PDB file of C-alpha atoms in Angstrom:
ATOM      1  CA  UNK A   1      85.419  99.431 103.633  1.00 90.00           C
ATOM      2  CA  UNK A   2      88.623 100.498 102.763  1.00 93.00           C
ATOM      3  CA  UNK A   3      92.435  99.120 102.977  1.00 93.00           C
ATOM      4  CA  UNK A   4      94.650 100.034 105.257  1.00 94.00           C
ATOM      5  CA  UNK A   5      98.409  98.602 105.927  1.00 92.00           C
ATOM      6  CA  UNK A   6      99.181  96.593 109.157  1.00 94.00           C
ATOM      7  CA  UNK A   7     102.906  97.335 110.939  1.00 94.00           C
ATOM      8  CA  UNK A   8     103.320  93.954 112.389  1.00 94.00           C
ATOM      9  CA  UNK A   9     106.559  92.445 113.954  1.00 95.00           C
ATOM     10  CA  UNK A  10     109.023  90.814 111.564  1.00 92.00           C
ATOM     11  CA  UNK A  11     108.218  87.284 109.945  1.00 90.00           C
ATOM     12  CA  UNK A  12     104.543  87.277 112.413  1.00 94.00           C
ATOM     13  CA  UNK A  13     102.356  88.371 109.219  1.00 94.00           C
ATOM     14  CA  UNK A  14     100.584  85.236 108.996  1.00 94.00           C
ATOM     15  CA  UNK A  15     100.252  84.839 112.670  1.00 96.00           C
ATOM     16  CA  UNK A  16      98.581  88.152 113.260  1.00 95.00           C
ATOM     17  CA  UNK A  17      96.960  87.757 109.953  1.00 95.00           C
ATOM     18  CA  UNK A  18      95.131  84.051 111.643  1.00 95.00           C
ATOM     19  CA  UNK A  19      94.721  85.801 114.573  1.00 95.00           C
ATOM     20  CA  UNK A  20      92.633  88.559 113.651  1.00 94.00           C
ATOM     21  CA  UNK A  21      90.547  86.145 111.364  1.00 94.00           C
ATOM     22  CA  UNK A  22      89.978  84.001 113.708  1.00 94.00           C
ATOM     23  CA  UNK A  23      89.181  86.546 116.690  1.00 92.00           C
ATOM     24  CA  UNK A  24      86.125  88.301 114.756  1.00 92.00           C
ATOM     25  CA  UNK A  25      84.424  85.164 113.795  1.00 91.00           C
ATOM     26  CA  UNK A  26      81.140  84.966 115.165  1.00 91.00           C
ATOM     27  CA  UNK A  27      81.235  88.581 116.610  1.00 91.00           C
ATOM     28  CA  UNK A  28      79.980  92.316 115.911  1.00 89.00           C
ATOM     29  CA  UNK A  29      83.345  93.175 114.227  1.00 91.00           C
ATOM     30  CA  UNK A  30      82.921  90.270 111.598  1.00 90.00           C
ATOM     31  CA  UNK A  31      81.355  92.726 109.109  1.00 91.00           C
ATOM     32  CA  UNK A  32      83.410  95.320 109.711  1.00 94.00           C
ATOM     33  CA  UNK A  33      86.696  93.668 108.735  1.00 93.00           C
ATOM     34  CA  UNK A  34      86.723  92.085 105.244  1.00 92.00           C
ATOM     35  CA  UNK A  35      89.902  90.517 103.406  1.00 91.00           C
ATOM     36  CA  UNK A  36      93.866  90.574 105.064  1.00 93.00           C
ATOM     37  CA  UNK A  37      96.471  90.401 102.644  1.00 91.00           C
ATOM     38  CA  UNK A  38      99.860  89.053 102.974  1.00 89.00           C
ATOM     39  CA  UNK A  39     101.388  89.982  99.883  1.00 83.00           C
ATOM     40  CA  UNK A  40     103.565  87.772  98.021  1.00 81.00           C
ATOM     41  CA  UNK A  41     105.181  87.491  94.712  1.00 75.00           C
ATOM     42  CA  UNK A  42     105.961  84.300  93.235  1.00 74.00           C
ATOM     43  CA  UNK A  43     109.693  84.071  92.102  1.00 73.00           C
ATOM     44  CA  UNK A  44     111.158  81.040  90.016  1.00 71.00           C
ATOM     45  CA  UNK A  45     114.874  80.070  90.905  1.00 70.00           C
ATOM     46  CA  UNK A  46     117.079  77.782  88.578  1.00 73.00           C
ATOM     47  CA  UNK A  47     118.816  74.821  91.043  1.00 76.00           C
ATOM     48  CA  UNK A  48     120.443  72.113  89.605  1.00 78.00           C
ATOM     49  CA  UNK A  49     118.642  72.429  86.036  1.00 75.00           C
ATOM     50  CA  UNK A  50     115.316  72.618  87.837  1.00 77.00           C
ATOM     51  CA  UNK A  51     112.804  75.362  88.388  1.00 75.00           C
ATOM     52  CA  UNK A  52     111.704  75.738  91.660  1.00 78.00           C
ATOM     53  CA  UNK A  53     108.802  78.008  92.377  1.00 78.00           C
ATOM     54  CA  UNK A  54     108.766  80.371  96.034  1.00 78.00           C
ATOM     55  CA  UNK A  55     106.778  82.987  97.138  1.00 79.00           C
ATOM     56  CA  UNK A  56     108.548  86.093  98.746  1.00 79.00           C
ATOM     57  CA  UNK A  57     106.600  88.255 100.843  1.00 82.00           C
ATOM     58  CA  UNK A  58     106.429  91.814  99.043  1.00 78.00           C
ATOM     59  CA  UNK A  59     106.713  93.806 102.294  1.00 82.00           C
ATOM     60  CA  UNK A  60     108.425  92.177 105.501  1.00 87.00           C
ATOM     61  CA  UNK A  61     106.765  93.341 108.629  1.00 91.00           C
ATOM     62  CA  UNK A  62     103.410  94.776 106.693  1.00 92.00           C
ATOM     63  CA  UNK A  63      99.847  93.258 106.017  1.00 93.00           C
ATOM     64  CA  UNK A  64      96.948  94.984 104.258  1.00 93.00           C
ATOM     65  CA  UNK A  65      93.722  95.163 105.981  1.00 94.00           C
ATOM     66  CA  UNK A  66      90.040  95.941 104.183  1.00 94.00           C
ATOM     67  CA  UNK A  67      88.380  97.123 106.822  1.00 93.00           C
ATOM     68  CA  UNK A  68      85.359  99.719 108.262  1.00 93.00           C
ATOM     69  CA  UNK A  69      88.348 101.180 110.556  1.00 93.00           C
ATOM     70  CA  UNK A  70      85.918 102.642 113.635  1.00 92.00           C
ATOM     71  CA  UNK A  71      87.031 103.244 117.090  1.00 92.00           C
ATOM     72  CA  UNK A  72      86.499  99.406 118.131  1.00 93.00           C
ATOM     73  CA  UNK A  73      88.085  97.811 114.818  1.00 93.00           C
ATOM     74  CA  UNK A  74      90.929  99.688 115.335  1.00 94.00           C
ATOM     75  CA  UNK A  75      91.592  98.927 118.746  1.00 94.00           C
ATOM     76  CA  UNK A  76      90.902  95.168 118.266  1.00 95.00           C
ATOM     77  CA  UNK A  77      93.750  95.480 115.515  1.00 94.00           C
ATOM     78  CA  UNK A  78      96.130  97.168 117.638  1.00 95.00           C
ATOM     79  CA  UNK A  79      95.777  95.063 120.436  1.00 95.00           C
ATOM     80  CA  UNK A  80      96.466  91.697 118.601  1.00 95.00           C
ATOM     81  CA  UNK A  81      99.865  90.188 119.496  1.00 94.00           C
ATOM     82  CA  UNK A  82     102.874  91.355 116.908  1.00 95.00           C
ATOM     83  CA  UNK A  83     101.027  94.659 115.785  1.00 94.00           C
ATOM     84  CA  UNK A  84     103.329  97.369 116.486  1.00 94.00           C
ATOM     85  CA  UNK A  85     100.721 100.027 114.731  1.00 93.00           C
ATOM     86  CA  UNK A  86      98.317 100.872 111.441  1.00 93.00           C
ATOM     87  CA  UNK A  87     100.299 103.276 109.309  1.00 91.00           C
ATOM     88  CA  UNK A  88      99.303 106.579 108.831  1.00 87.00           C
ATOM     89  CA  UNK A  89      99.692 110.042 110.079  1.00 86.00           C
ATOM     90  CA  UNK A  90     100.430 110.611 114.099  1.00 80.00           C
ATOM     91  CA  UNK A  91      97.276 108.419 115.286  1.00 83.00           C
ATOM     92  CA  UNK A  92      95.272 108.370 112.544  1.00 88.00           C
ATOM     93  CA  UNK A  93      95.441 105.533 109.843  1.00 92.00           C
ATOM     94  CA  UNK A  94      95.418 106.841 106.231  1.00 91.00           C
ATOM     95  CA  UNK A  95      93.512 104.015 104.005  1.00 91.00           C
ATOM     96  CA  UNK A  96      95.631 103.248 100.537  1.00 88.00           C
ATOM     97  CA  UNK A  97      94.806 104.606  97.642  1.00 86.00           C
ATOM     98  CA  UNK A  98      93.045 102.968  94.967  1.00 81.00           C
ATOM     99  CA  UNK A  99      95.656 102.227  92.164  1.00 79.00           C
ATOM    100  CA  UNK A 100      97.808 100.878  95.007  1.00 81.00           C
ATOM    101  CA  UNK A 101      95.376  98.697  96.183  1.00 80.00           C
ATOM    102  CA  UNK A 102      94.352  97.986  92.605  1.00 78.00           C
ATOM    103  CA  UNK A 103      98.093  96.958  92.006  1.00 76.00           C
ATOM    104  CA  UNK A 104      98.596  95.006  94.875  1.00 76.00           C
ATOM    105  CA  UNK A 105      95.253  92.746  94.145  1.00 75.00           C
ATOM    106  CA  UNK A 106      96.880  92.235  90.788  1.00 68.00           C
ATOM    107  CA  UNK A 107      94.329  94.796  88.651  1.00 55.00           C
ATOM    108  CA  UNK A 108      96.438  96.210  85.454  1.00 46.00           C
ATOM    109  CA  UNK A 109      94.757  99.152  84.817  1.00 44.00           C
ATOM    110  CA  UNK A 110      97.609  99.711  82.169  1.00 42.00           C
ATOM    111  CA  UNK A 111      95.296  98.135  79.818  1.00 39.00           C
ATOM    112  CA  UNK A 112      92.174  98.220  81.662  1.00 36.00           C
ATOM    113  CA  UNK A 113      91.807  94.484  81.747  1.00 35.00           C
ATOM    114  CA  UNK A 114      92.348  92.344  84.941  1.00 32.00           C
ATOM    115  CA  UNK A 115      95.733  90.331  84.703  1.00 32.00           C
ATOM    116  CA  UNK A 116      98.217  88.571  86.796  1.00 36.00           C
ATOM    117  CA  UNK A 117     100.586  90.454  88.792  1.00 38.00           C
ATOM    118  CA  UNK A 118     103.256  88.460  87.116  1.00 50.00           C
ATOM    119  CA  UNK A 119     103.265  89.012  84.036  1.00 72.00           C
ATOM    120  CA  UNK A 120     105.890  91.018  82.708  1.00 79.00           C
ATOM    121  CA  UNK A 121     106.139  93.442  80.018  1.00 80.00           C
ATOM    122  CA  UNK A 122     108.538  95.738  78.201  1.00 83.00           C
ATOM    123  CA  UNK A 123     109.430  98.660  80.918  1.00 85.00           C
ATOM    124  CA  UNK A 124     109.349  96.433  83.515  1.00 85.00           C
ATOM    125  CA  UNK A 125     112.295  96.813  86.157  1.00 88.00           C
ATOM    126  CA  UNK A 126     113.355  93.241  86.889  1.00 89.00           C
ATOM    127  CA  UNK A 127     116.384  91.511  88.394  1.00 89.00           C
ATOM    128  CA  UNK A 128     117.954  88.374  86.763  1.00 88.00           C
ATOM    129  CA  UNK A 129     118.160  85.391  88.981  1.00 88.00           C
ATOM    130  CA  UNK A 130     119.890  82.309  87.013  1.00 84.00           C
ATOM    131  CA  UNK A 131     122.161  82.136  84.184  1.00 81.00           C
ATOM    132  CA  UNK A 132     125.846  84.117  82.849  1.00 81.00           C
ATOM    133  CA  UNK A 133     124.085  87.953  84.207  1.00 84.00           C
ATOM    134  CA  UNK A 134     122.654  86.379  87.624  1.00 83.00           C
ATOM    135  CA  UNK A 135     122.169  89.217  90.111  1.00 86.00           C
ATOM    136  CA  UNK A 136     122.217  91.758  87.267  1.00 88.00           C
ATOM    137  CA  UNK A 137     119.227  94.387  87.286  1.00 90.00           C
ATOM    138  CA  UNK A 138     117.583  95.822  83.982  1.00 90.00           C
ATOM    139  CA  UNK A 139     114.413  97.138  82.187  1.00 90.00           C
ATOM    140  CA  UNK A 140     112.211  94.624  79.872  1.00 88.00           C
ATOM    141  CA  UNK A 141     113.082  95.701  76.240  1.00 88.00           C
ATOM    142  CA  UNK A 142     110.912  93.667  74.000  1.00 85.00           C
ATOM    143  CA  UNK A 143     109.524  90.396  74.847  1.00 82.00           C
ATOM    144  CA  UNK A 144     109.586  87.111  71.925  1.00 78.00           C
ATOM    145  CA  UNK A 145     108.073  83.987  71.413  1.00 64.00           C
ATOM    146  CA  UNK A 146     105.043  84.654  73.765  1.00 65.00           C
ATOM    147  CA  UNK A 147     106.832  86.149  76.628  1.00 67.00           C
ATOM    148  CA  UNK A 148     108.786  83.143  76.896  1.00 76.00           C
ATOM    149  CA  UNK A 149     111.547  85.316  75.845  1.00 84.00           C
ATOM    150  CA  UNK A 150     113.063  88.311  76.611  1.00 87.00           C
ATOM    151  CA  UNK A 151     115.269  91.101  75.844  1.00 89.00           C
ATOM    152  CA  UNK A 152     116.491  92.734  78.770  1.00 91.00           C
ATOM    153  CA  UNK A 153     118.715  96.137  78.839  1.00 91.00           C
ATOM    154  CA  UNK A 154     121.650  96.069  81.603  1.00 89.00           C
ATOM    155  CA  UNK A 155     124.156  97.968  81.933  1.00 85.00           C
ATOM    156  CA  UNK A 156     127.863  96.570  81.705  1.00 81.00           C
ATOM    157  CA  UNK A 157     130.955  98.282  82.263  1.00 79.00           C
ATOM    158  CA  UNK A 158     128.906 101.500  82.064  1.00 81.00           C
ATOM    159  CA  UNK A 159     127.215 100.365  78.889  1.00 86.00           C
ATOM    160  CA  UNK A 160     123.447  99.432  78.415  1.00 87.00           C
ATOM    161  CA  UNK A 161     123.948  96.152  76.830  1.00 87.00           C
ATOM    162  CA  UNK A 162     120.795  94.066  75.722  1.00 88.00           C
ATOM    163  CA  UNK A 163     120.542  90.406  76.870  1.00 89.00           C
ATOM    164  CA  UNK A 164     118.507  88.210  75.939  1.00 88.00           C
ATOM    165  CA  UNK A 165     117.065  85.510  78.991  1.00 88.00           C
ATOM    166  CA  UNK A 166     114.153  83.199  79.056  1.00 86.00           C
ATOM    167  CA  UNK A 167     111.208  84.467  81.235  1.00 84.00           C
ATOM    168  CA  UNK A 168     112.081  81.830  84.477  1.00 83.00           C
ATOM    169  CA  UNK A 169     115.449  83.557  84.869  1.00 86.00           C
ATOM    170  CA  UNK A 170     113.777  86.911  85.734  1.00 88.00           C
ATOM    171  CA  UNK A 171     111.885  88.191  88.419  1.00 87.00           C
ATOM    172  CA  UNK A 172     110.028  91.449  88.543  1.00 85.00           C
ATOM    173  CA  UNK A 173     111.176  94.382  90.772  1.00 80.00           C
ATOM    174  CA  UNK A 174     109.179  95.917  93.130  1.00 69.00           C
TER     175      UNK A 174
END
């Protein structure tokens, strides 16, 4: 099987996502169609001196579908409600590469050990939600204390400036 990406109509991910689940059950395209992703990301926001966890959908509009894409599968996908069409070239779907996949499961292959999608480290593009430099974007410079601190490099007034912010007042850029 292999993973292909989903154009569905906006905010109906889940929906088609149940759908689909729910419509192979107990039929010949059950083995054919494997996991559907919804990708999320979690994101922590500061409110009133509390942190308060969400999940933001990576890709508005998009799911990610393992599946043995024959003639029927593919017309059983495209005929579920809020699926607009499987991405690809003209007609034909293109299945995602591996590292993309890989990356979107939450695989690191930076270090060739399986890790959380989350966890940040130096490099990292991320966007500072809470706190003095809220809305400010920046690159991980070194991380302290376990990760639970870091130093970030943004730019102000035209000058990379390093800041230093604990690792709830980030979120990672995608």
């Amino acid at each position: 099987m292999k993973w292909y990406v989903v154009h569905t109509y906006y905010s109906h991910e889940n929906r088609v996502k149940e759908t689909i689940e729910k419509g192979i059950l107990n039929t010949a395209l059950e083995g054919k169609i494997g996991r559907i992703l919804v990708p999320v990301q979690k994101t922590f926001h500061i409110r009133e001196g509390k942190k308060i966890e969400r999940e933001k959908k990576l890709f508005n509009s998009y799911i990610i579908v393992e599946a043995d894409l024959t003639a029927d599968v593919k017309n059983y996908i495209l005929n579920v409600s809020g699926v607009t069409h499987i991405l690809g070239y003209g007609k034909n779907p293109i299945p995602l590469p591996k590292d993309e996949v890989d990356r979107l499961l939450g695989i690191d292959n930076r270090d060739q050990h399986s890790s959380s999608m989350h966890e940040i480290l130096p490099g990292d593009h991320v966007k500072i939600i809470a706190g003095p430099f809220t809305e400010f974007d920046g690159v991980v410079d070194k991380l302290d204390q376990g990760g639970l601190k870091l130093t970030v490099n943004v730019t102000v007034f035209g000058r990379i400036t390093p800041v230093e912010v604990s690792a709830d007042q980030v979120e990672i850029k995608k």
